[in-house]
């Protein structure tokens, strides 16, 4: 089925470890973004991309890196995991700036111990 | 900056009760407004939207009206079902086309 695919679904990291959360979409969407969801805080934007080769910071970018080498993929890298990064991470995409049709992945639940 | 405020949950209702979840926003200009729903273990799904003042979004029995004068976009449903139990997020699209979310309201509907 077409959509946004996130892997892994669950991950436990030790403080200081690095990892990459994967996000792929097969809808040829230009815009992709990463959010983190924390209790009582809704979803906060980490990084976003308006097309291949273009990325920008959102509200809470510290501790995360992104790249967009293809239209389909938008990985999120944690350089040195910290307990404060324990969260549920969602990737989302949409076609074009005027489109309202955001499609969300099913999320990655990350625990940093 | 732009922001969204929604009522804290959880909201617990009996089946067939009337639902209101309050949402107000602060923004420059007139942003598009959205309600998203998140069922347990899943990502967010667009429930309804409104793009200008006085627009009414509706879907699956849920409704919300864009009220410019009160900067509100309250979600309502006349008769909730157990299957409506979920977390509901109010959101706006800012001038850079990014979504800004409220903190979410958990709804629990009891049989």
Coordinates of C-alpha atoms in Angstrom, one line a residue:
Chain A
X1 CA 0.0 0.0 0.0
X2 CA 1.2 3.5 -0.8
X3 CA 2.1 5.6 2.2
X4 CA 4.9 6.5 4.6
X5 CA 7.0 3.7 6.0
X6 CA 9.0 4.1 9.2
X7 CA 11.5 1.7 10.6
X8 CA 12.2 0.4 13.1
X9 CA 8.9 0.5 15.1
X10 CA 10.7 0.2 18.5
X11 CA 14.2 0.8 19.5
X12 CA 16.2 1.0 22.8
X13 CA 19.5 2.8 22.8
X14 CA 22.1 3.4 25.5
X15 CA 23.1 7.0 26.2
X16 CA 25.8 8.1 23.7
X17 CA 24.9 5.6 21.0
X18 CA 24.0 6.8 17.5
X19 CA 21.3 5.5 15.2
X20 CA 19.2 6.4 12.1
X21 CA 15.4 6.3 12.0
X22 CA 14.3 5.5 8.5
X23 CA 11.4 7.1 6.6
X24 CA 10.4 6.3 3.0
X25 CA 7.4 7.4 1.0
X26 CA 6.3 6.1 -2.4
X27 CA 3.9 8.9 -3.3
X28 CA 6.4 11.2 -4.9
X29 CA 5.7 13.8 -2.3
X30 CA 8.0 16.8 -2.3
X31 CA 7.6 17.8 1.4
X32 CA 8.7 15.6 4.2
X33 CA 9.1 16.3 7.9
X34 CA 10.0 14.7 11.2
X35 CA 8.1 15.3 14.4
X36 CA 8.5 14.0 18.0
X37 CA 5.6 13.4 20.2
X38 CA 5.9 13.8 24.0
X39 CA 3.1 13.5 26.6
X40 CA 1.3 16.8 27.0
X41 CA 3.3 18.5 24.3
X42 CA 1.6 17.4 21.1
X43 CA 3.9 17.0 18.1
X44 CA 6.9 19.2 17.6
X45 CA 8.7 19.7 14.4
X46 CA 12.3 18.5 14.3
X47 CA 13.4 19.0 10.7
X48 CA 11.8 19.3 7.3
X49 CA 12.6 19.1 3.7
X50 CA 10.8 20.8 0.7
X51 CA 12.6 18.6 -1.9
X52 CA 15.7 16.5 -2.6
X53 CA 18.8 18.3 -1.4
X54 CA 16.9 20.9 0.7
X55 CA 16.5 20.6 4.4
X56 CA 15.8 23.0 7.2
X57 CA 15.4 23.1 11.0
X58 CA 12.1 23.0 12.8
X59 CA 11.3 23.8 16.4
X60 CA 13.5 21.3 18.2
X61 CA 16.4 20.4 15.9
X62 CA 19.2 20.0 18.5
X63 CA 20.8 16.5 18.6
X64 CA 19.3 15.5 15.2
X65 CA 20.6 15.5 11.7
X66 CA 18.8 14.9 8.4
X67 CA 19.6 14.6 4.7
X68 CA 17.4 14.3 1.6
X69 CA 19.4 12.7 -1.2
X70 CA 16.3 11.3 -2.9
X71 CA 12.6 12.3 -3.1
X72 CA 11.6 9.0 -1.4
X73 CA 13.8 8.9 1.7
X74 CA 14.3 11.2 4.6
X75 CA 16.3 9.6 7.4
X76 CA 16.7 11.1 10.9
X77 CA 20.0 10.6 12.6
X78 CA 20.6 10.8 16.3
X79 CA 24.3 11.6 16.7
X80 CA 24.7 10.8 20.5
X81 CA 21.5 9.6 22.1
X82 CA 20.4 11.3 25.3
X83 CA 17.5 10.2 27.7
X84 CA 15.8 13.5 26.7
X85 CA 15.4 12.0 23.2
X86 CA 13.1 9.3 24.5
X87 CA 10.0 9.9 22.5
X88 CA 7.8 8.7 19.7
X89 CA 8.9 9.9 16.3
X90 CA 6.7 10.5 13.3
X91 CA 7.6 11.1 9.7
X92 CA 5.1 12.9 7.5
X93 CA 4.9 13.9 3.9
X94 CA 2.7 15.9 1.5
X95 CA 2.7 16.9 -2.2
X96 CA 3.5 20.5 -2.7
X97 CA 3.2 23.6 -0.6
X98 CA -0.5 24.1 -1.2
X99 CA -1.6 20.6 -0.4
X100 CA -3.2 19.9 2.9
X101 CA -3.0 16.1 2.6
X102 CA -0.3 15.2 5.1
X103 CA 0.3 11.5 5.3
X104 CA 1.9 10.2 8.6
X105 CA 3.9 7.1 9.2
X106 CA 3.0 4.8 12.1
X107 CA 5.8 6.0 14.3
X108 CA 9.0 4.8 15.9
X109 CA 9.0 4.5 19.7
X110 CA 12.6 5.3 21.0
X111 CA 13.8 4.7 24.5
X112 CA 17.2 6.0 25.6
X113 CA 18.5 4.5 28.8
Chain B
X1 CA 4.8 32.7 17.2
X2 CA 1.8 30.8 16.1
X3 CA 0.3 28.4 18.6
X4 CA -2.6 26.1 19.3
X5 CA -4.3 25.5 22.7
X6 CA -6.7 22.7 23.3
X7 CA -8.5 21.4 26.3
X8 CA -6.6 19.0 28.5
X9 CA -7.9 15.5 28.8
X10 CA -8.7 12.9 29.3
X11 CA -12.3 13.3 28.3
X12 CA -14.5 10.4 29.4
X13 CA -18.0 10.0 27.9
X14 CA -20.6 7.4 27.7
X15 CA -21.6 6.0 24.3
X16 CA -24.1 8.3 22.5
X17 CA -23.1 11.3 24.5
X18 CA -22.3 14.7 22.9
X19 CA -18.7 15.6 22.4
X20 CA -17.0 19.0 22.4
X21 CA -13.2 19.4 22.4
X22 CA -12.2 23.0 22.6
X23 CA -9.4 24.5 20.4
X24 CA -8.2 28.0 20.1
X25 CA -5.3 29.4 18.1
X26 CA -3.0 32.4 17.9
X27 CA -1.6 33.2 14.5
X28 CA -0.8 36.0 12.1
X29 CA -3.3 36.2 9.3
X30 CA -5.9 33.5 8.7
X31 CA -4.3 30.0 8.8
X32 CA -5.9 26.8 7.6
X33 CA -7.1 24.7 10.6
X34 CA -7.2 21.0 11.1
X35 CA -8.2 18.2 13.4
X36 CA -6.2 15.0 13.4
X37 CA -7.0 11.8 15.1
X38 CA -4.6 9.2 16.5
X39 CA -5.9 5.7 17.3
X40 CA -3.8 3.6 19.7
X41 CA -0.5 2.4 18.2
X42 CA -1.1 4.3 14.9
X43 CA 0.1 7.5 13.3
X44 CA -2.1 10.6 12.8
X45 CA -4.9 10.7 10.3
X46 CA -6.6 13.9 9.0
X47 CA -10.1 14.0 10.4
X48 CA -11.3 17.4 9.0
X49 CA -10.1 20.8 7.9
X50 CA -11.2 24.3 7.2
X51 CA -9.3 26.8 5.1
X52 CA -11.2 30.1 5.7
X53 CA -13.4 31.9 8.2
X54 CA -16.9 30.4 8.7
X55 CA -15.9 27.2 6.9
X56 CA -17.3 24.1 8.5
X57 CA -15.2 20.9 8.2
X58 CA -17.0 17.6 8.7
X59 CA -16.2 13.9 8.5
X60 CA -17.5 10.7 10.2
X61 CA -20.0 12.7 12.2
X62 CA -17.5 15.1 13.5
X63 CA -17.7 18.8 12.8
X64 CA -15.7 22.0 13.5
X65 CA -16.3 25.6 12.4
X66 CA -13.6 28.1 11.7
X67 CA -14.5 31.1 14.0
X68 CA -12.3 34.1 13.2
X69 CA -13.9 36.3 15.8
X70 CA -13.1 33.9 18.6
X71 CA -10.0 32.3 17.0
X72 CA -11.5 28.9 17.7
X73 CA -12.0 25.6 15.9
X74 CA -13.9 23.4 18.4
X75 CA -14.5 19.8 17.5
X76 CA -18.0 18.4 18.0
X77 CA -19.9 15.2 17.5
X78 CA -23.5 14.5 18.4
X79 CA -23.3 10.9 19.5
X80 CA -19.9 9.3 20.2
X81 CA -19.2 5.6 19.9
X82 CA -16.6 3.4 21.6
X83 CA -14.7 3.3 18.4
X84 CA -14.1 7.1 18.6
X85 CA -11.8 6.5 21.6
X86 CA -8.5 8.1 20.5
X87 CA -6.3 11.2 20.9
X88 CA -7.4 14.2 19.0
X89 CA -5.1 17.0 17.9
X90 CA -6.0 20.5 16.7
X91 CA -3.4 22.0 14.3
X92 CA -2.9 25.1 12.1
X93 CA -0.7 25.5 9.1
X94 CA 1.5 28.5 9.5
X95 CA 2.7 31.0 6.9
X96 CA 5.6 28.7 6.0
X97 CA 3.2 25.8 5.4
X98 CA 4.3 23.9 8.5
X99 CA 1.8 22.2 10.8
X100 CA 1.7 23.5 14.4
X101 CA -0.1 21.1 16.8
X102 CA -1.9 21.5 20.1
X103 CA -1.0 19.1 22.9
X104 CA -3.7 16.6 22.1
X105 CA -6.9 15.5 24.0
X106 CA -7.5 11.9 24.8
X107 CA -11.1 10.8 24.5
X108 CA -12.3 7.6 26.2
X109 CA -15.8 6.4 25.3
X110 CA -17.3 3.8 27.7
X111 CA -20.1 1.4 26.5

